[in-house]
PDB file of C-alpha atoms in Angstrom:
ATOM      1  CA  MET A  14     -26.131  49.143  23.373  1.00  0.00           C
ATOM      2  CA  PRO A  15     -25.059  50.446  19.971  1.00  0.00           C
ATOM      3  CA  ASN A  16     -22.702  48.371  17.895  1.00  0.00           C
ATOM      4  CA  THR A  17     -19.556  50.500  18.158  1.00  0.00           C
ATOM      5  CA  GLN A  18     -17.643  48.070  15.947  1.00  0.00           C
ATOM      6  CA  VAL A  19     -19.421  49.311  12.822  1.00  0.00           C
ATOM      7  CA  THR A  20     -17.803  51.853  10.545  1.00  0.00           C
ATOM      8  CA  PRO A  21     -19.778  55.111  10.868  1.00  0.00           C
ATOM      9  CA  THR A  22     -20.278  55.782   7.168  1.00  0.00           C
ATOM     10  CA  ARG A  23     -23.328  56.826   5.196  1.00  0.00           C
ATOM     11  CA  MET A  24     -23.336  53.463   3.421  1.00  0.00           C
ATOM     12  CA  GLU A  25     -23.417  51.637   6.763  1.00  0.00           C
ATOM     13  CA  LEU A  26     -26.179  53.971   7.944  1.00  0.00           C
ATOM     14  CA  GLN A  27     -28.239  53.187   4.854  1.00  0.00           C
ATOM     15  CA  ASN A  28     -27.708  49.433   5.269  1.00  0.00           C
ATOM     16  CA  THR A  29     -28.651  49.573   8.950  1.00  0.00           C
ATOM     17  CA  LYS A  30     -31.839  51.457   8.137  1.00  0.00           C
ATOM     18  CA  LYS A  31     -32.729  48.768   5.599  1.00  0.00           C
ATOM     19  CA  ARG A  32     -32.115  46.062   8.212  1.00  0.00           C
ATOM     20  CA  LEU A  33     -34.300  47.961  10.654  1.00  0.00           C
ATOM     21  CA  ASP A  34     -37.137  48.203   8.113  1.00  0.00           C
ATOM     22  CA  THR A  35     -36.828  44.465   7.393  1.00  0.00           C
ATOM     23  CA  ALA A  36     -36.849  43.649  11.115  1.00  0.00           C
ATOM     24  CA  ARG A  37     -39.960  45.777  11.663  1.00  0.00           C
ATOM     25  CA  ARG A  38     -41.799  44.082   8.795  1.00  0.00           C
ATOM     26  CA  GLY A  39     -40.721  40.668  10.072  1.00  0.00           C
ATOM     27  CA  TYR A  40     -41.847  41.594  13.572  1.00  0.00           C
ATOM     28  CA  LYS A  41     -45.307  42.561  12.331  1.00  0.00           C
ATOM     29  CA  LEU A  42     -45.678  39.385  10.250  1.00  0.00           C
ATOM     30  CA  LEU A  43     -44.494  37.130  13.072  1.00  0.00           C
ATOM     31  CA  LYS A  44     -46.726  38.912  15.589  1.00  0.00           C
ATOM     32  CA  ASP A  45     -49.746  38.412  13.296  1.00  0.00           C
ATOM     33  CA  LYS A  46     -48.764  34.765  12.850  1.00  0.00           C
ATOM     34  CA  ARG A  47     -48.441  34.294  16.607  1.00  0.00           C
ATOM     35  CA  ASP A  48     -51.861  35.839  17.231  1.00  0.00           C
ATOM     36  CA  GLU A  49     -53.531  33.676  14.572  1.00  0.00           C
ATOM     37  CA  LEU A  50     -51.800  30.560  15.893  1.00  0.00           C
ATOM     38  CA  MET A  51     -53.075  31.384  19.375  1.00  0.00           C
ATOM     39  CA  ARG A  52     -56.611  31.848  18.069  1.00  0.00           C
ATOM     40  CA  GLN A  53     -56.615  28.495  16.289  1.00  0.00           C
ATOM     41  CA  PHE A  54     -54.811  26.814  19.203  1.00  0.00           C
ATOM     42  CA  LEU A  55     -57.494  27.933  21.660  1.00  0.00           C
ATOM     43  CA  ALA A  56     -60.197  26.645  19.305  1.00  0.00           C
ATOM     44  CA  LEU A  57     -58.434  23.267  19.210  1.00  0.00           C
ATOM     45  CA  VAL A  58     -58.141  23.245  22.998  1.00  0.00           C
ATOM     46  CA  ARG A  59     -61.899  23.792  23.348  1.00  0.00           C
ATOM     47  CA  GLU A  60     -62.526  20.999  20.850  1.00  0.00           C
ATOM     48  CA  ASP A  61     -60.088  18.773  22.730  1.00  0.00           C
ATOM     49  CA  MET A  62     -61.898  19.327  26.029  1.00  0.00           C
ATOM     50  CA  ALA A  63     -65.290  18.499  24.500  1.00  0.00           C
ATOM     51  CA  LEU A  64     -63.939  15.366  22.803  1.00  0.00           C
ATOM     52  CA  ARG A  65     -62.187  14.201  25.963  1.00  0.00           C
ATOM     53  CA  GLU A  66     -65.383  14.476  27.981  1.00  0.00           C
ATOM     54  CA  LYS A  67     -67.283  12.540  25.300  1.00  0.00           C
ATOM     55  CA  VAL A  68     -64.617   9.820  25.042  1.00  0.00           C
ATOM     56  CA  GLU A  69     -64.329   9.419  28.795  1.00  0.00           C
ATOM     57  CA  ALA A  70     -68.117   9.142  29.105  1.00  0.00           C
ATOM     58  CA  GLY A  71     -68.149   6.495  26.356  1.00  0.00           C
ATOM     59  CA  ILE A  72     -65.352   4.516  28.012  1.00  0.00           C
ATOM     60  CA  ARG A  73     -67.118   4.669  31.373  1.00  0.00           C
ATOM     61  CA  SER A  74     -70.308   3.359  29.746  1.00  0.00           C
ATOM     62  CA  ALA A  75     -68.433   0.539  28.010  1.00  0.00           C
ATOM     63  CA  ASN A  76     -66.618  -0.436  31.210  1.00  0.00           C
ATOM     64  CA  LYS A  77     -69.888  -0.473  33.125  1.00  0.00           C
ATOM     65  CA  ASN A  78     -71.489  -2.765  30.552  1.00  0.00           C
ATOM     66  CA  PHE A  79     -68.427  -5.035  30.557  1.00  0.00           C
ATOM     67  CA  VAL A  80     -68.564  -5.337  34.341  1.00  0.00           C
ATOM     68  CA  ILE A  81     -72.257  -6.210  34.248  1.00  0.00           C
ATOM     69  CA  ALA A  82     -71.700  -8.670  31.374  1.00  0.00           C
ATOM     70  CA  LYS A  83     -68.825 -10.323  33.237  1.00  0.00           C
ATOM     71  CA  ALA A  84     -71.007 -10.678  36.329  1.00  0.00           C
ATOM     72  CA  GLY A  85     -73.709 -12.453  34.334  1.00  0.00           C
ATOM     73  CA  MET A  86     -71.461 -14.706  32.210  1.00  0.00           C
ATOM     74  CA  ASP A  87     -68.756 -17.180  33.052  1.00  0.00           C
ATOM     75  CA  GLU A  88     -65.218 -16.056  32.222  1.00  0.00           C
ATOM     76  CA  ALA A  89     -64.561 -18.804  29.638  1.00  0.00           C
ATOM     77  CA  THR A  90     -67.629 -17.833  27.583  1.00  0.00           C
ATOM     78  CA  LEU A  91     -66.702 -14.132  27.756  1.00  0.00           C
ATOM     79  CA  ASN A  92     -63.118 -14.784  26.662  1.00  0.00           C
ATOM     80  CA  THR A  93     -64.279 -17.019  23.803  1.00  0.00           C
ATOM     81  CA  ALA A  94     -66.778 -14.384  22.626  1.00  0.00           C
ATOM     82  CA  LEU A  95     -64.098 -11.707  22.453  1.00  0.00           C
ATOM     83  CA  MET A  96     -61.235 -13.851  21.211  1.00  0.00           C
ATOM     84  CA  ALA A  97     -61.468 -13.066  17.489  1.00  0.00           C
ATOM     85  CA  PRO A  98     -62.702  -9.606  16.413  1.00  0.00           C
ATOM     86  CA  LYS A  99     -64.972  -9.551  13.395  1.00  0.00           C
ATOM     87  CA  GLN A 100     -64.508  -6.024  12.130  1.00  0.00           C
ATOM     88  CA  GLU A 101     -61.221  -4.503  10.968  1.00  0.00           C
ATOM     89  CA  VAL A 102     -60.276  -0.829  10.881  1.00  0.00           C
ATOM     90  CA  ASP A 103     -57.543   0.549   8.627  1.00  0.00           C
ATOM     91  CA  LEU A 104     -55.985   3.805   9.757  1.00  0.00           C
ATOM     92  CA  GLU A 105     -54.592   6.278   7.243  1.00  0.00           C
ATOM     93  CA  VAL A 106     -52.455   9.159   8.499  1.00  0.00           C
ATOM     94  CA  GLY A 107     -52.400  12.309   6.411  1.00  0.00           C
ATOM     95  CA  LYS A 108     -51.562  15.899   7.225  1.00  0.00           C
ATOM     96  CA  LYS A 109     -52.781  19.424   6.658  1.00  0.00           C
ATOM     97  CA  ASN A 110     -51.039  22.754   7.007  1.00  0.00           C
ATOM     98  CA  ILE A 111     -52.202  25.292   9.571  1.00  0.00           C
ATOM     99  CA  MET A 112     -50.118  28.478   9.582  1.00  0.00           C
ATOM    100  CA  SER A 113     -47.002  26.578   8.398  1.00  0.00           C
ATOM    101  CA  VAL A 114     -47.603  23.783  10.941  1.00  0.00           C
ATOM    102  CA  ASP A 115     -48.194  20.286   9.519  1.00  0.00           C
ATOM    103  CA  VAL A 116     -50.821  18.694  11.759  1.00  0.00           C
ATOM    104  CA  PRO A 117     -52.004  15.083  11.413  1.00  0.00           C
ATOM    105  CA  VAL A 118     -55.283  14.030   9.838  1.00  0.00           C
ATOM    106  CA  LEU A 119     -56.510  10.531  10.707  1.00  0.00           C
ATOM    107  CA  ASN A 120     -58.868   8.710   8.360  1.00  0.00           C
ATOM    108  CA  THR A 121     -60.359   5.279   9.031  1.00  0.00           C
ATOM    109  CA  LYS A 122     -61.806   2.647   6.761  1.00  0.00           C
ATOM    110  CA  THR A 123     -63.608  -0.465   7.994  1.00  0.00           C
ATOM    111  CA  ARG A 124     -63.445  -3.848   6.295  1.00  0.00           C
ATOM    112  CA  THR A 125     -67.217  -3.836   5.800  1.00  0.00           C
ATOM    113  CA  ALA A 126     -69.578  -0.883   5.534  1.00  0.00           C
ATOM    114  CA  ASP A 127     -72.193  -2.392   7.863  1.00  0.00           C
ATOM    115  CA  ALA A 128     -72.052  -0.518  11.170  1.00  0.00           C
ATOM    116  CA  ASN A 129     -73.572  -3.491  13.004  1.00  0.00           C
ATOM    117  CA  ASP A 130     -70.936  -5.898  11.714  1.00  0.00           C
ATOM    118  CA  ILE A 131     -68.987  -5.680  14.977  1.00  0.00           C
ATOM    119  CA  TYR A 132     -70.145  -8.720  16.936  1.00  0.00           C
ATOM    120  CA  SER A 133     -67.791 -11.671  16.640  1.00  0.00           C
ATOM    121  CA  TYR A 134     -70.023 -14.018  18.624  1.00  0.00           C
ATOM    122  CA  GLY A 135     -73.473 -15.489  18.567  1.00  0.00           C
ATOM    123  CA  PHE A 136     -76.216 -14.067  20.735  1.00  0.00           C
ATOM    124  CA  ALA A 137     -77.395 -17.364  22.245  1.00  0.00           C
ATOM    125  CA  PHE A 138     -74.886 -17.576  25.109  1.00  0.00           C
ATOM    126  CA  THR A 139     -74.006 -13.922  25.630  1.00  0.00           C
ATOM    127  CA  SER A 140     -75.771 -11.126  27.456  1.00  0.00           C
ATOM    128  CA  SER A 141     -77.159  -7.927  26.023  1.00  0.00           C
ATOM    129  CA  ASP A 142     -74.780  -5.996  28.310  1.00  0.00           C
ATOM    130  CA  LEU A 143     -71.843  -7.390  26.332  1.00  0.00           C
ATOM    131  CA  ASP A 144     -73.516  -6.190  23.135  1.00  0.00           C
ATOM    132  CA  GLY A 145     -73.873  -2.743  24.678  1.00  0.00           C
ATOM    133  CA  ALA A 146     -70.227  -2.683  25.719  1.00  0.00           C
ATOM    134  CA  VAL A 147     -68.995  -3.657  22.247  1.00  0.00           C
ATOM    135  CA  LYS A 148     -71.355  -1.143  20.663  1.00  0.00           C
ATOM    136  CA  SER A 149     -70.152   1.621  23.032  1.00  0.00           C
ATOM    137  CA  LEU A 150     -66.524   0.986  22.098  1.00  0.00           C
ATOM    138  CA  ALA A 151     -67.334   0.899  18.383  1.00  0.00           C
ATOM    139  CA  ASP A 152     -69.240   4.179  18.649  1.00  0.00           C
ATOM    140  CA  ILE A 153     -66.494   5.913  20.616  1.00  0.00           C
ATOM    141  CA  LEU A 154     -63.633   4.834  18.310  1.00  0.00           C
ATOM    142  CA  PRO A 155     -64.016   7.731  15.804  1.00  0.00           C
ATOM    143  CA  ASP A 156     -64.043  10.207  18.683  1.00  0.00           C
ATOM    144  CA  MET A 157     -60.957   8.574  20.213  1.00  0.00           C
ATOM    145  CA  LEU A 158     -59.087   8.918  16.938  1.00  0.00           C
ATOM    146  CA  LYS A 159     -60.270  12.499  16.548  1.00  0.00           C
ATOM    147  CA  LEU A 160     -59.108  13.214  20.095  1.00  0.00           C
ATOM    148  CA  ALA A 161     -55.659  11.822  19.289  1.00  0.00           C
ATOM    149  CA  GLU A 162     -55.550  13.983  16.150  1.00  0.00           C
ATOM    150  CA  VAL A 163     -56.558  17.140  18.000  1.00  0.00           C
ATOM    151  CA  GLU A 164     -54.186  16.574  20.931  1.00  0.00           C
ATOM    152  CA  LYS A 165     -51.223  16.012  18.607  1.00  0.00           C
ATOM    153  CA  SER A 166     -52.206  19.145  16.675  1.00  0.00           C
ATOM    154  CA  CYS A 167     -52.283  21.084  19.955  1.00  0.00           C
ATOM    155  CA  GLN A 168     -48.785  19.860  20.832  1.00  0.00           C
ATOM    156  CA  LEU A 169     -47.367  20.839  17.438  1.00  0.00           C
ATOM    157  CA  MET A 170     -49.066  24.236  17.435  1.00  0.00           C
ATOM    158  CA  ALA A 171     -47.941  24.951  21.003  1.00  0.00           C
ATOM    159  CA  ALA A 172     -44.339  24.273  19.950  1.00  0.00           C
ATOM    160  CA  GLU A 173     -44.733  26.584  16.929  1.00  0.00           C
ATOM    161  CA  ILE A 174     -46.309  29.298  19.093  1.00  0.00           C
ATOM    162  CA  GLU A 175     -43.372  29.129  21.502  1.00  0.00           C
ATOM    163  CA  LYS A 176     -40.861  29.292  18.640  1.00  0.00           C
ATOM    164  CA  THR A 177     -42.688  32.239  17.070  1.00  0.00           C
ATOM    165  CA  ARG A 178     -42.957  33.982  20.444  1.00  0.00           C
ATOM    166  CA  ARG A 179     -39.178  33.738  20.934  1.00  0.00           C
ATOM    167  CA  ARG A 180     -38.582  35.206  17.483  1.00  0.00           C
ATOM    168  CA  VAL A 181     -41.010  38.057  18.144  1.00  0.00           C
ATOM    169  CA  ASN A 182     -39.321  38.825  21.474  1.00  0.00           C
ATOM    170  CA  ALA A 183     -35.868  38.693  19.888  1.00  0.00           C
ATOM    171  CA  LEU A 184     -36.906  41.183  17.217  1.00  0.00           C
ATOM    172  CA  GLU A 185     -38.755  43.429  19.656  1.00  0.00           C
ATOM    173  CA  HIS A 186     -36.202  43.499  22.463  1.00  0.00           C
ATOM    174  CA  VAL A 187     -32.869  42.839  20.732  1.00  0.00           C
ATOM    175  CA  THR A 188     -32.714  43.255  16.951  1.00  0.00           C
ATOM    176  CA  ILE A 189     -34.844  46.387  16.542  1.00  0.00           C
ATOM    177  CA  PRO A 190     -33.420  48.289  19.573  1.00  0.00           C
ATOM    178  CA  ASP A 191     -29.854  47.396  18.533  1.00  0.00           C
ATOM    179  CA  ALA A 192     -30.471  48.669  15.013  1.00  0.00           C
ATOM    180  CA  GLN A 193     -32.009  51.869  16.369  1.00  0.00           C
ATOM    181  CA  GLU A 194     -29.048  52.432  18.675  1.00  0.00           C
ATOM    182  CA  THR A 195     -26.611  51.718  15.852  1.00  0.00           C
ATOM    183  CA  ILE A 196     -28.390  54.242  13.610  1.00  0.00           C
ATOM    184  CA  LYS A 197     -28.249  56.784  16.435  1.00  0.00           C
ATOM    185  CA  TYR A 198     -24.539  56.104  16.959  1.00  0.00           C
ATOM    186  CA  ILE A 199     -23.659  56.369  13.248  1.00  0.00           C
ATOM    187  CA  THR A 200     -25.727  59.548  12.879  1.00  0.00           C
ATOM    188  CA  MET A 201     -24.005  61.095  15.877  1.00  0.00           C
ATOM    189  CA  LYS A 202     -20.562  60.188  14.487  1.00  0.00           C
ATOM    190  CA  LEU A 203     -21.421  61.549  11.050  1.00  0.00           C
ATOM    191  CA  ASP A 204     -22.647  64.797  12.613  1.00  0.00           C
ATOM    192  CA  GLU A 205     -19.435  65.040  14.617  1.00  0.00           C
ATOM    193  CA  ASN A 206     -17.358  64.455  11.492  1.00  0.00           C
ATOM    194  CA  GLU A 207     -19.359  67.055   9.613  1.00  0.00           C
ATOM    195  CA  ARG A 208     -18.872  69.630  12.367  1.00  0.00           C
ATOM    196  CA  SER A 209     -15.159  68.817  12.495  1.00  0.00           C
ATOM    197  CA  SER A 210     -14.923  69.253   8.730  1.00  0.00           C
ATOM    198  CA  GLN A 211     -16.673  72.611   8.945  1.00  0.00           C
ATOM    199  CA  VAL A 212     -14.317  73.743  11.698  1.00  0.00           C
ATOM    200  CA  ARG A 213     -11.300  72.695   9.635  1.00  0.00           C
ATOM    201  CA  LEU A 214     -12.666  74.511   6.579  1.00  0.00           C
ATOM    202  CA  MET A 215     -13.244  77.653   8.595  1.00  0.00           C
ATOM    203  CA  LYS A 216      -9.699  77.488   9.955  1.00  0.00           C
ATOM    204  CA  VAL A 217      -8.307  76.969   6.448  1.00  0.00           C
ATOM    205  CA  LYS A 218     -10.359  79.892   5.223  1.00  0.00           C
ATOM    206  CA  ASP A 219      -9.087  82.093   8.037  1.00  0.00           C
ATOM    207  CA  MET A 220      -5.497  81.044   7.256  1.00  0.00           C
ATOM    208  CA  VAL A 221      -5.973  81.834   3.556  1.00  0.00           C
ATOM    209  CA  LEU A 222      -7.485  85.212   4.353  1.00  0.00           C
ATOM    210  CA  GLU A 223      -4.707  85.953   6.810  1.00  0.00           C
ATOM    211  CA  ASP A 224      -2.037  85.017   4.279  1.00  0.00           C
ATOM    212  CA  ALA A 225      -3.743  87.165   1.666  1.00  0.00           C
ATOM    213  CA  HIS A 226      -3.860  90.086   4.094  1.00  0.00           C
ATOM    214  CA  HIS A 227      -0.147  89.776   4.882  1.00  0.00           C
ATOM    215  CA  TYR A 228       0.634  89.531   1.185  1.00  0.00           C
ATOM    216  CA  ASN A 229      -1.250  92.776   0.498  1.00  0.00           C
ATOM    217  CA  GLU A 230       0.534  94.508   3.336  1.00  0.00           C
ATOM    218  CA  ASN A 231       3.950  93.448   2.010  1.00  0.00           C
ATOM    219  CA  GLU A 232       3.121  94.920  -1.369  1.00  0.00           C
TER     220      GLU A 232
END
């Protein structure tokens, strides 16, 4: 519905047209942003699915090796072997900007650079299955962290997509139509005023001519 509270003047018409142009430009920019966010979001979702499958497969392998190791070792020896971890991992959380969305970036740094420096026990009283389980968990850790990074990025981008979608819909279905209706209303009122002014001028002209005619007759 047109905003009938506005004053139907040429200045208001000009201002409304400017607002309409701004809303149209904003609509186009937000629509492009929404489409690009969707494209990158879908790419992240595909990456998330691949990482999840890889992580779940790694966890299943580690659990299988732990079960086999536990079956072949007594519980006290197993608990002692895993009591004190040897390797340490420091986690650094950064961020990067994707289409105005700050998504997390996780970086890790181990205490030692040796990839095999993960066994906190001697090999004399432990089984090779325990070694395989520890190795599986160590190998899957980077993918687990990457999965956490990607899933959080998906959550943040989904929220931004929803916010952008609402703005696009508001511009498309509310702001732009209202401005168009207001322009139509003001234009109609201005045309009516112009026609009324012309009618008044014609009546004034007729009155002047009539007075002039009577004046000539009296002379």
